[in-house]
Amino acid sequence: MNTKDILKINEIIEQLMIENKEYLIELDQLFGDGDLGISMCQGFRGLLENFNRDESNIGKVFIKMGRDFNESAPSSLGTILSFGMIGMAKATKGKENLSSEELYDAIKAGVDNIVSKTGSKEGEKTILDSLISAVENTEGVKSEGIEKLAAAMAKEADKGAEETKNMISKHGRASYHGEKTLGHMDGGAYVVKLLFEALDKYYNK
């Protein structure tokens, strides 16, 4: 994976966010403020508009992505996703090409940074339920090529997002609704499902 690949993947992500915009709004309207689909589209549009296509240092690419996304998606999820990008930046500092193992380690570093910054954990009906599922359940294939890793991560991220339907929200505005949140997917977890779906689409066309 190099800078060109990262750009193309983000273009697929933006398209998926546009296609799922209304669904994300519907999910967020249940127990939040209803702007999730809008903020995610804005975030990835801003990221792409400011993407440095001439930068080969992947660490620098991710750090700029994190800053641009956070500015373009002024929301709690925008900030949380930027934490992930910044964590990935630290893990890829100075690298111009990532192997499947290096990509796995970078994604894991991003997840670890989100956990560290938010104090959240798996099982609390958040973005982390999809992210941690994608990381913890795919370590065994991290050395088998990016194509296989991407497919496995997409499958596990989807499972993690689906599992949030069986959880009660512990954070944010949704936490005030308690057991009413049962049976509904967490919007942030669905966003993560789309991120890994884009990775899979790019490498397994």
Short mmCIF file of C-alpha atoms in Angstrom, two decimals:
data_model
loop_
_atom_site.label_atom_id
_atom_site.label_comp_id
_atom_site.label_asym_id
_atom_site.label_seq_id
_atom_site.Cartn_x
_atom_site.Cartn_y
_atom_site.Cartn_z
CA MET A 1 0.00 0.00 0.00
CA ASN A 2 1.34 3.43 -0.96
CA THR A 3 0.02 6.99 -1.07
CA LYS A 4 -1.79 6.41 -4.38
CA ASP A 5 -3.60 3.40 -2.91
CA ILE A 6 -4.63 5.38 0.17
CA LEU A 7 -6.07 8.12 -2.05
CA LYS A 8 -8.08 5.62 -4.13
CA ILE A 9 -9.40 3.89 -1.00
CA ASN A 10 -10.57 7.22 0.40
CA GLU A 11 -12.36 7.96 -2.86
CA ILE A 12 -14.25 4.67 -2.46
CA ILE A 13 -14.99 5.53 1.18
CA GLU A 14 -16.45 8.89 0.19
CA GLN A 15 -18.70 7.23 -2.38
CA LEU A 16 -19.91 4.69 0.19
CA MET A 17 -20.65 7.49 2.66
CA ILE A 18 -22.68 9.31 0.00
CA GLU A 19 -24.59 6.12 -0.86
CA ASN A 20 -25.30 5.43 2.83
CA LYS A 21 -25.85 9.04 3.90
CA GLU A 22 -29.58 8.74 4.51
CA TYR A 23 -29.23 5.45 6.39
CA LEU A 24 -26.56 6.97 8.64
CA ILE A 25 -28.86 9.91 9.32
CA GLU A 26 -31.68 7.51 10.20
CA LEU A 27 -29.46 5.57 12.60
CA ASP A 28 -28.29 8.76 14.28
CA GLN A 29 -31.76 10.26 14.54
CA LEU A 30 -32.90 7.40 16.77
CA PHE A 31 -30.79 8.44 19.76
CA GLY A 32 -28.48 11.22 18.55
CA ASP A 33 -28.64 14.52 16.74
CA GLY A 34 -29.09 13.04 13.26
CA ASP A 35 -26.09 14.58 11.54
CA LEU A 36 -23.89 11.48 11.18
CA GLY A 37 -24.41 11.00 7.44
CA ILE A 38 -23.80 14.69 6.79
CA SER A 39 -20.65 14.93 8.92
CA MET A 40 -19.10 11.79 7.42
CA CYS A 41 -19.69 13.02 3.86
CA GLN A 42 -18.23 16.40 4.79
CA GLY A 43 -15.27 14.78 6.52
CA PHE A 44 -14.18 12.58 3.64
CA ARG A 45 -14.86 15.32 1.07
CA GLY A 46 -12.59 17.68 3.03
CA LEU A 47 -9.97 14.97 3.42
CA LEU A 48 -9.90 14.35 -0.33
CA GLU A 49 -9.87 18.04 -1.25
CA ASN A 50 -6.78 18.54 0.91
CA PHE A 51 -5.06 15.23 0.16
CA ASN A 52 -1.35 15.62 -0.57
CA ARG A 53 -0.90 13.48 -3.67
CA ASP A 54 2.81 14.27 -3.91
CA GLU A 55 3.72 13.04 -0.41
CA SER A 56 5.26 9.56 -0.38
CA ASN A 57 5.79 9.37 3.40
CA ILE A 58 2.70 7.47 4.54
CA GLY A 59 3.07 8.68 8.12
CA LYS A 60 2.81 12.28 6.92
CA VAL A 61 -0.15 11.37 4.74
CA PHE A 62 -2.08 9.92 7.68
CA ILE A 63 -1.29 12.79 10.04
CA LYS A 64 -2.62 15.29 7.47
CA MET A 65 -5.65 13.11 6.85
CA GLY A 66 -6.43 13.12 10.56
CA ARG A 67 -6.17 16.89 10.86
CA ASP A 68 -8.14 17.60 7.69
CA PHE A 69 -10.86 15.12 8.59
CA ASN A 70 -11.26 16.52 12.09
CA GLU A 71 -11.65 20.04 10.69
CA SER A 72 -14.09 18.94 7.98
CA ALA A 73 -16.26 16.70 10.20
CA PRO A 74 -16.85 18.75 13.37
CA SER A 75 -18.48 15.99 15.41
CA SER A 76 -17.55 13.52 18.13
CA LEU A 77 -17.12 10.71 15.60
CA GLY A 78 -15.02 12.99 13.40
CA THR A 79 -12.64 13.54 16.31
CA ILE A 80 -12.57 9.84 17.20
CA LEU A 81 -11.76 8.79 13.64
CA SER A 82 -9.02 11.42 13.52
CA PHE A 83 -7.51 9.78 16.63
CA GLY A 84 -7.36 6.57 14.62
CA MET A 85 -5.64 8.25 11.68
CA ILE A 86 -3.10 9.89 13.96
CA GLY A 87 -2.37 6.53 15.60
CA MET A 88 -1.81 5.06 12.14
CA ALA A 89 0.50 7.98 11.31
CA LYS A 90 2.77 7.20 14.23
CA ALA A 91 3.00 3.54 13.19
CA THR A 92 3.86 4.37 9.57
CA LYS A 93 6.33 7.22 10.10
CA GLY A 94 8.89 7.32 7.30
CA LYS A 95 7.38 4.41 5.36
CA GLU A 96 6.55 4.68 1.65
CA ASN A 97 4.97 1.26 1.18
CA LEU A 98 3.11 -0.99 3.60
CA SER A 99 3.06 -4.78 3.60
CA SER A 100 -0.02 -6.56 4.90
CA GLU A 101 1.67 -6.98 8.30
CA GLU A 102 2.56 -3.29 8.43
CA LEU A 103 -0.97 -2.31 7.44
CA TYR A 104 -2.39 -4.55 10.16
CA ASP A 105 -0.02 -3.06 12.74
CA ALA A 106 -0.94 0.46 11.62
CA ILE A 107 -4.68 -0.19 11.93
CA LYS A 108 -4.14 -1.76 15.34
CA ALA A 109 -2.13 1.30 16.42
CA GLY A 110 -5.03 3.48 15.28
CA VAL A 111 -7.51 1.47 17.31
CA ASP A 112 -5.22 1.53 20.35
CA ASN A 113 -5.00 5.31 20.10
CA ILE A 114 -8.79 5.61 20.02
CA VAL A 115 -9.05 3.41 23.11
CA SER A 116 -6.38 5.47 24.88
CA LYS A 117 -7.94 8.83 24.01
CA THR A 118 -11.59 7.93 24.65
CA GLY A 119 -11.36 5.53 27.57
CA SER A 120 -13.96 3.32 25.88
CA LYS A 121 -13.81 -0.43 25.41
CA GLU A 122 -15.47 -3.22 23.47
CA GLY A 123 -19.06 -4.03 24.39
CA GLU A 124 -20.22 -0.45 24.95
CA LYS A 125 -22.03 -0.03 21.60
CA THR A 126 -19.52 2.24 19.90
CA ILE A 127 -17.21 2.44 16.91
CA LEU A 128 -14.81 0.20 18.85
CA ASP A 129 -17.06 -2.84 18.61
CA SER A 130 -16.55 -2.93 14.87
CA LEU A 131 -12.89 -1.83 14.98
CA ILE A 132 -11.77 -4.30 17.64
CA SER A 133 -13.60 -7.14 15.90
CA ALA A 134 -11.77 -6.28 12.66
CA VAL A 135 -8.37 -6.28 14.38
CA GLU A 136 -8.53 -9.00 17.01
CA ASN A 137 -10.10 -11.60 14.73
CA THR A 138 -7.74 -11.15 11.77
CA GLU A 139 -4.27 -11.30 13.31
CA GLY A 140 -3.86 -14.81 11.95
CA VAL A 141 -4.02 -13.62 8.33
CA LYS A 142 -1.95 -10.44 8.63
CA SER A 143 1.02 -12.02 6.87
CA GLU A 144 -1.01 -13.56 4.03
CA GLY A 145 -1.24 -10.49 1.80
CA ILE A 146 -3.34 -7.33 1.81
CA GLU A 147 -6.07 -8.88 -0.34
CA LYS A 148 -6.78 -11.61 2.19
CA LEU A 149 -6.38 -9.26 5.15
CA ALA A 150 -8.78 -6.72 3.63
CA ALA A 151 -11.45 -9.38 2.99
CA ALA A 152 -11.11 -10.76 6.51
CA MET A 153 -11.23 -7.33 8.14
CA ALA A 154 -14.32 -6.33 6.16
CA LYS A 155 -16.10 -9.51 7.25
CA GLU A 156 -15.20 -9.05 10.92
CA ALA A 157 -16.02 -5.33 10.94
CA ASP A 158 -19.47 -6.18 9.60
CA LYS A 159 -19.94 -8.78 12.34
CA GLY A 160 -18.85 -6.30 14.98
CA ALA A 161 -21.29 -3.69 13.71
CA GLU A 162 -24.16 -6.20 13.69
CA GLU A 163 -23.32 -7.23 17.26
CA THR A 164 -24.00 -3.69 18.50
CA LYS A 165 -27.71 -4.41 18.00
CA ASN A 166 -27.46 -6.62 21.09
CA MET A 167 -25.87 -3.92 23.25
CA ILE A 168 -27.04 -0.99 25.36
CA SER A 169 -25.38 2.36 24.68
CA LYS A 170 -22.94 3.48 27.36
CA HIS A 171 -21.72 6.77 25.88
CA GLY A 172 -23.00 10.06 24.54
CA ARG A 173 -26.58 11.14 24.08
CA ALA A 174 -27.64 7.58 23.25
CA SER A 175 -26.73 6.43 26.77
CA TYR A 176 -29.70 8.38 28.17
CA HIS A 177 -32.04 6.06 26.27
CA GLY A 178 -30.78 2.94 28.04
CA GLU A 179 -32.51 -0.28 27.01
CA LYS A 180 -34.34 1.49 24.19
CA THR A 181 -31.08 1.32 22.25
CA LEU A 182 -31.28 -2.50 22.14
CA GLY A 183 -32.06 -3.84 18.69
CA HIS A 184 -30.49 -0.89 16.87
CA MET A 185 -27.06 -0.77 15.25
CA ASP A 186 -24.60 1.85 16.42
CA GLY A 187 -24.03 4.43 13.69
CA GLY A 188 -20.30 4.73 14.36
CA ALA A 189 -19.86 0.98 14.09
CA TYR A 190 -21.66 1.06 10.74
CA VAL A 191 -19.29 3.78 9.53
CA VAL A 192 -16.36 1.47 10.40
CA LYS A 193 -18.05 -1.33 8.46
CA LEU A 194 -18.06 0.98 5.43
CA LEU A 195 -14.37 1.86 5.90
CA PHE A 196 -13.33 -1.77 5.73
CA GLU A 197 -15.80 -2.44 2.93
CA ALA A 198 -13.93 0.20 0.91
CA LEU A 199 -10.58 -1.45 1.69
CA ASP A 200 -11.97 -4.79 0.53
CA LYS A 201 -13.50 -3.28 -2.62
CA TYR A 202 -10.15 -1.75 -3.59
CA TYR A 203 -8.05 -4.86 -3.12
CA ASN A 204 -10.59 -7.47 -4.18
CA LYS A 205 -12.30 -5.86 -7.16
#
